[in-house]
């Protein structure tokens, strides 16, 4: 469960996490039933040591073990270091930790792509870092579009901005601070478009990223 909660922490702002969370909340049992299931505290008149004021807390406990969906693609977490990207009967195993899952038409061909943030070393960069992998729906099969070693600087997080057709990323500056930049698909990879901010604090960078309009 600890690994699952770590996955939740990394995905707490994900569009797809919120969809699943909303579904759980819609189907959750009433607050009274949840509170009756809690252990009683012998020194507080039999009251529970804590109580759910709404089903949200209960939903948080469940969401970590659920799959994540996105326009046909589905990401299943089998363990901290093993995930499976599925599209119908087709699948692609990802034997790495995953820090982000998003979808969008990255290459502009009218088909939804899966964007998966994985943590691993690569042939060109032996340091274990956060990477961005992009997969296509090729005739109903999961196929890699781009297995990037890096963008401009080491990646911290990302979102796909559907309205602009860009991948927006938070990256770590050499100074240790952060930048936010947009990238767009060009022929065989992600091409730099513009900076939205440089030498930001982590909080400033994440606020800029979260403002993405899907």
CSV table of C-alpha atoms in Angstrom, one decimal:
chain,number,residue,atom,x,y,z
A,1,UNK,CA,0.0,0.0,0.0
A,2,UNK,CA,2.9,2.3,0.7
A,3,UNK,CA,4.0,2.1,-3.0
A,4,UNK,CA,0.5,2.6,-4.1
A,5,UNK,CA,0.2,5.8,-2.0
A,6,UNK,CA,3.5,7.0,-3.5
A,7,UNK,CA,1.9,6.5,-6.9
A,8,UNK,CA,-1.1,8.5,-5.8
A,9,UNK,CA,1.0,11.3,-4.5
A,10,UNK,CA,2.7,11.7,-7.9
A,11,UNK,CA,-0.6,11.5,-9.7
A,12,UNK,CA,-2.8,13.7,-7.4
A,13,UNK,CA,-3.2,16.4,-10.0
A,14,UNK,CA,-3.7,14.0,-12.9
A,15,UNK,CA,-6.9,14.5,-14.9
A,16,UNK,CA,-7.5,10.7,-14.9
A,17,UNK,CA,-6.9,10.3,-11.2
A,18,UNK,CA,-9.7,12.9,-10.6
A,19,UNK,CA,-12.1,11.1,-12.9
A,20,UNK,CA,-11.6,7.8,-11.0
A,21,UNK,CA,-11.8,9.6,-7.7
A,22,UNK,CA,-15.1,11.1,-8.7
A,23,UNK,CA,-16.5,7.7,-9.7
A,24,UNK,CA,-15.5,6.3,-6.3
A,25,UNK,CA,-17.1,9.2,-4.5
A,26,UNK,CA,-20.3,8.8,-6.5
A,27,UNK,CA,-20.5,5.1,-5.5
A,28,UNK,CA,-19.2,5.4,-1.9
A,29,UNK,CA,-21.3,4.3,1.0
A,30,UNK,CA,-22.8,6.9,3.3
A,31,UNK,CA,-20.7,8.6,6.0
A,32,UNK,CA,-22.5,6.8,8.8
A,33,UNK,CA,-21.7,3.4,7.4
A,34,UNK,CA,-18.0,4.3,7.0
A,35,UNK,CA,-17.8,5.6,10.6
A,36,UNK,CA,-19.5,2.5,12.0
A,37,UNK,CA,-16.8,0.4,10.4
A,38,UNK,CA,-14.1,2.3,12.3
A,39,UNK,CA,-12.6,0.9,15.6
A,40,UNK,CA,-14.0,2.4,18.8
A,41,UNK,CA,-11.8,4.3,21.2
A,42,UNK,CA,-12.3,3.1,24.8
A,43,UNK,CA,-11.4,6.5,26.4
A,44,UNK,CA,-13.7,8.6,24.2
A,45,UNK,CA,-17.0,7.1,25.1
A,46,UNK,CA,-16.8,4.5,22.4
A,47,UNK,CA,-16.2,7.1,19.7
A,48,UNK,CA,-14.0,6.4,16.8
A,49,UNK,CA,-10.4,7.9,17.1
A,50,UNK,CA,-11.2,9.8,13.9
A,51,UNK,CA,-14.2,10.0,11.6
A,52,UNK,CA,-15.0,10.6,8.0
A,53,UNK,CA,-16.9,13.8,7.4
A,54,UNK,CA,-17.4,12.8,3.8
A,55,UNK,CA,-16.4,9.8,1.6
A,56,UNK,CA,-13.3,11.6,0.2
A,57,UNK,CA,-10.9,10.1,2.7
A,58,UNK,CA,-12.2,6.6,2.0
A,59,UNK,CA,-11.8,7.2,-1.7
A,60,UNK,CA,-8.1,8.2,-1.2
A,61,UNK,CA,-7.5,4.7,0.4
A,62,UNK,CA,-8.9,2.9,-2.6
A,63,UNK,CA,-7.6,4.9,-5.6
A,64,UNK,CA,-4.0,3.8,-5.2
A,65,UNK,CA,-4.8,0.3,-6.3
A,66,UNK,CA,-7.0,1.2,-9.3
A,67,UNK,CA,-6.0,1.3,-13.0
A,68,UNK,CA,-5.7,4.7,-14.7
A,69,UNK,CA,-7.5,5.3,-18.0
A,70,UNK,CA,-7.2,7.7,-20.8
A,71,UNK,CA,-9.1,7.7,-24.1
A,72,UNK,CA,-8.7,4.1,-24.9
A,73,UNK,CA,-5.3,3.6,-23.1
A,74,UNK,CA,-5.2,2.1,-19.6
A,75,UNK,CA,-2.3,1.9,-17.2
A,76,UNK,CA,-2.2,-0.9,-14.7
A,77,UNK,CA,0.1,-0.8,-11.7
A,78,UNK,CA,1.2,-4.4,-10.8
A,79,UNK,CA,3.9,-3.3,-8.4
A,80,UNK,CA,6.1,-0.3,-7.6
A,81,UNK,CA,8.4,-1.2,-10.5
A,82,UNK,CA,6.0,-2.9,-12.9
A,83,UNK,CA,3.3,-1.2,-14.9
A,84,UNK,CA,1.4,-2.4,-18.0
A,85,UNK,CA,0.0,0.0,-20.6
A,86,UNK,CA,-3.0,-1.5,-22.3
A,87,UNK,CA,-5.1,-0.7,-25.4
A,88,UNK,CA,-7.8,-3.3,-25.8
A,89,UNK,CA,-6.1,-6.6,-26.0
A,90,UNK,CA,-2.7,-5.1,-26.8
A,91,UNK,CA,-0.3,-4.3,-24.0
A,92,UNK,CA,3.2,-2.9,-23.4
A,93,UNK,CA,5.1,-3.8,-20.1
A,94,UNK,CA,6.9,-1.0,-18.3
A,95,UNK,CA,9.3,-2.5,-15.7
A,96,UNK,CA,10.0,0.8,-14.1
A,97,UNK,CA,8.4,3.2,-11.5
A,98,UNK,CA,5.9,5.5,-13.1
A,99,UNK,CA,5.4,9.1,-11.9
A,100,UNK,CA,2.9,10.4,-14.4
A,101,UNK,CA,0.3,9.2,-17.0
A,102,UNK,CA,-1.4,11.5,-19.5
A,103,UNK,CA,-2.9,11.2,-23.0
A,104,UNK,CA,-3.3,13.5,-26.0
A,105,UNK,CA,-2.7,13.8,-29.7
A,106,UNK,CA,1.0,14.5,-29.4
A,107,UNK,CA,1.9,14.1,-33.1
A,108,UNK,CA,-1.3,15.8,-34.5
A,109,UNK,CA,-2.5,12.8,-36.5
A,110,UNK,CA,-6.0,12.8,-35.0
A,111,UNK,CA,-5.3,9.7,-32.8
A,112,UNK,CA,-4.8,9.8,-29.0
A,113,UNK,CA,-1.4,8.9,-27.7
A,114,UNK,CA,-0.3,7.8,-24.2
A,115,UNK,CA,2.4,9.8,-22.4
A,116,UNK,CA,4.0,7.9,-19.6
A,117,UNK,CA,6.6,9.3,-17.2
A,118,UNK,CA,9.0,6.5,-16.2
A,119,UNK,CA,12.0,6.5,-13.9
A,120,UNK,CA,15.0,4.7,-15.4
A,121,UNK,CA,18.5,5.0,-16.9
A,122,UNK,CA,19.0,4.9,-20.6
A,123,UNK,CA,21.7,3.9,-23.0
A,124,UNK,CA,22.8,7.5,-23.5
A,125,UNK,CA,22.3,8.6,-19.8
A,126,UNK,CA,23.2,5.9,-17.2
A,127,UNK,CA,21.8,8.0,-14.3
A,128,UNK,CA,18.4,6.9,-13.1
A,129,UNK,CA,16.1,9.9,-13.9
A,130,UNK,CA,12.6,10.8,-14.8
A,131,UNK,CA,11.9,10.2,-18.5
A,132,UNK,CA,9.0,10.8,-20.9
A,133,UNK,CA,7.8,7.9,-23.0
A,134,UNK,CA,5.1,8.4,-25.7
A,135,UNK,CA,3.1,5.5,-27.2
A,136,UNK,CA,0.8,5.4,-30.2
A,137,UNK,CA,-2.4,3.6,-31.1
A,138,UNK,CA,-1.2,1.8,-34.3
A,139,UNK,CA,-4.2,-0.1,-35.7
A,140,UNK,CA,-5.3,-1.1,-32.2
A,141,UNK,CA,-1.9,-2.0,-30.9
A,142,UNK,CA,0.4,-0.2,-28.4
A,143,UNK,CA,3.5,1.0,-30.2
A,144,UNK,CA,6.3,3.4,-29.1
A,145,UNK,CA,6.4,6.8,-30.7
A,146,UNK,CA,9.2,8.3,-28.7
A,147,UNK,CA,11.3,6.9,-25.8
A,148,UNK,CA,13.1,10.0,-24.9
A,149,UNK,CA,16.3,10.2,-22.8
A,150,UNK,CA,15.5,13.8,-21.9
A,151,UNK,CA,13.9,17.0,-23.0
A,152,UNK,CA,16.1,20.1,-22.4
A,153,UNK,CA,17.0,19.6,-18.7
A,154,UNK,CA,16.2,16.8,-16.2
A,155,UNK,CA,12.4,16.4,-16.1
A,156,UNK,CA,10.4,16.8,-12.8
A,157,UNK,CA,6.8,16.6,-14.1
A,158,UNK,CA,4.7,17.3,-17.2
A,159,UNK,CA,1.2,17.7,-18.6
A,160,UNK,CA,-0.1,17.6,-22.2
A,161,UNK,CA,-1.9,20.8,-23.2
A,162,UNK,CA,-4.5,19.6,-25.7
A,163,UNK,CA,-5.6,23.1,-26.7
A,164,UNK,CA,-2.1,24.0,-27.8
A,165,UNK,CA,-0.8,20.6,-28.8
A,166,UNK,CA,2.2,20.9,-26.6
A,167,UNK,CA,3.9,18.9,-23.8
A,168,UNK,CA,4.4,21.3,-20.9
A,169,UNK,CA,7.2,20.2,-18.6
A,170,UNK,CA,8.8,21.2,-15.3
A,171,UNK,CA,12.6,20.7,-15.5
A,172,UNK,CA,15.4,21.3,-13.1
A,173,UNK,CA,17.8,24.1,-13.9
A,174,UNK,CA,21.6,23.7,-13.4
A,175,UNK,CA,21.3,26.2,-10.5
A,176,UNK,CA,18.9,23.8,-8.7
A,177,UNK,CA,15.9,25.9,-9.4
A,178,UNK,CA,13.2,25.1,-11.9
A,179,UNK,CA,11.9,26.1,-15.4
A,180,UNK,CA,8.7,25.4,-17.2
A,181,UNK,CA,8.8,24.9,-21.0
A,182,UNK,CA,6.6,23.8,-23.9
A,183,UNK,CA,7.6,21.1,-26.4
A,184,UNK,CA,5.9,20.1,-29.6
A,185,UNK,CA,6.2,17.0,-31.8
A,186,UNK,CA,8.4,17.6,-34.9
A,187,UNK,CA,9.0,14.6,-37.2
A,188,UNK,CA,11.0,12.4,-34.9
A,189,UNK,CA,10.9,13.9,-31.4
A,190,UNK,CA,9.9,16.7,-29.1
A,191,UNK,CA,11.1,20.1,-30.2
A,192,UNK,CA,11.5,23.1,-27.8
A,193,UNK,CA,8.8,25.8,-28.3
A,194,UNK,CA,9.1,28.4,-25.5
A,195,UNK,CA,9.8,29.0,-21.8
A,196,UNK,CA,7.0,29.9,-19.5
A,197,UNK,CA,9.4,30.6,-16.7
A,198,UNK,CA,13.0,30.3,-15.7
A,199,UNK,CA,14.8,30.1,-12.3
A,200,UNK,CA,11.5,29.4,-10.5
A,201,UNK,CA,11.0,27.9,-7.1
A,202,UNK,CA,9.4,24.5,-7.1
A,203,UNK,CA,6.1,25.9,-5.9
A,204,UNK,CA,6.1,28.5,-8.6
A,205,UNK,CA,6.9,25.9,-11.3
A,206,UNK,CA,4.2,23.5,-10.1
A,207,UNK,CA,1.6,26.3,-10.0
A,208,UNK,CA,2.4,27.1,-13.6
A,209,UNK,CA,2.1,23.5,-14.6
A,210,UNK,CA,-1.2,23.0,-12.8
A,211,UNK,CA,-2.8,26.0,-14.6
A,212,UNK,CA,-2.8,23.9,-17.8
A,213,UNK,CA,-6.3,24.1,-19.5
A,214,UNK,CA,-7.1,20.7,-20.9
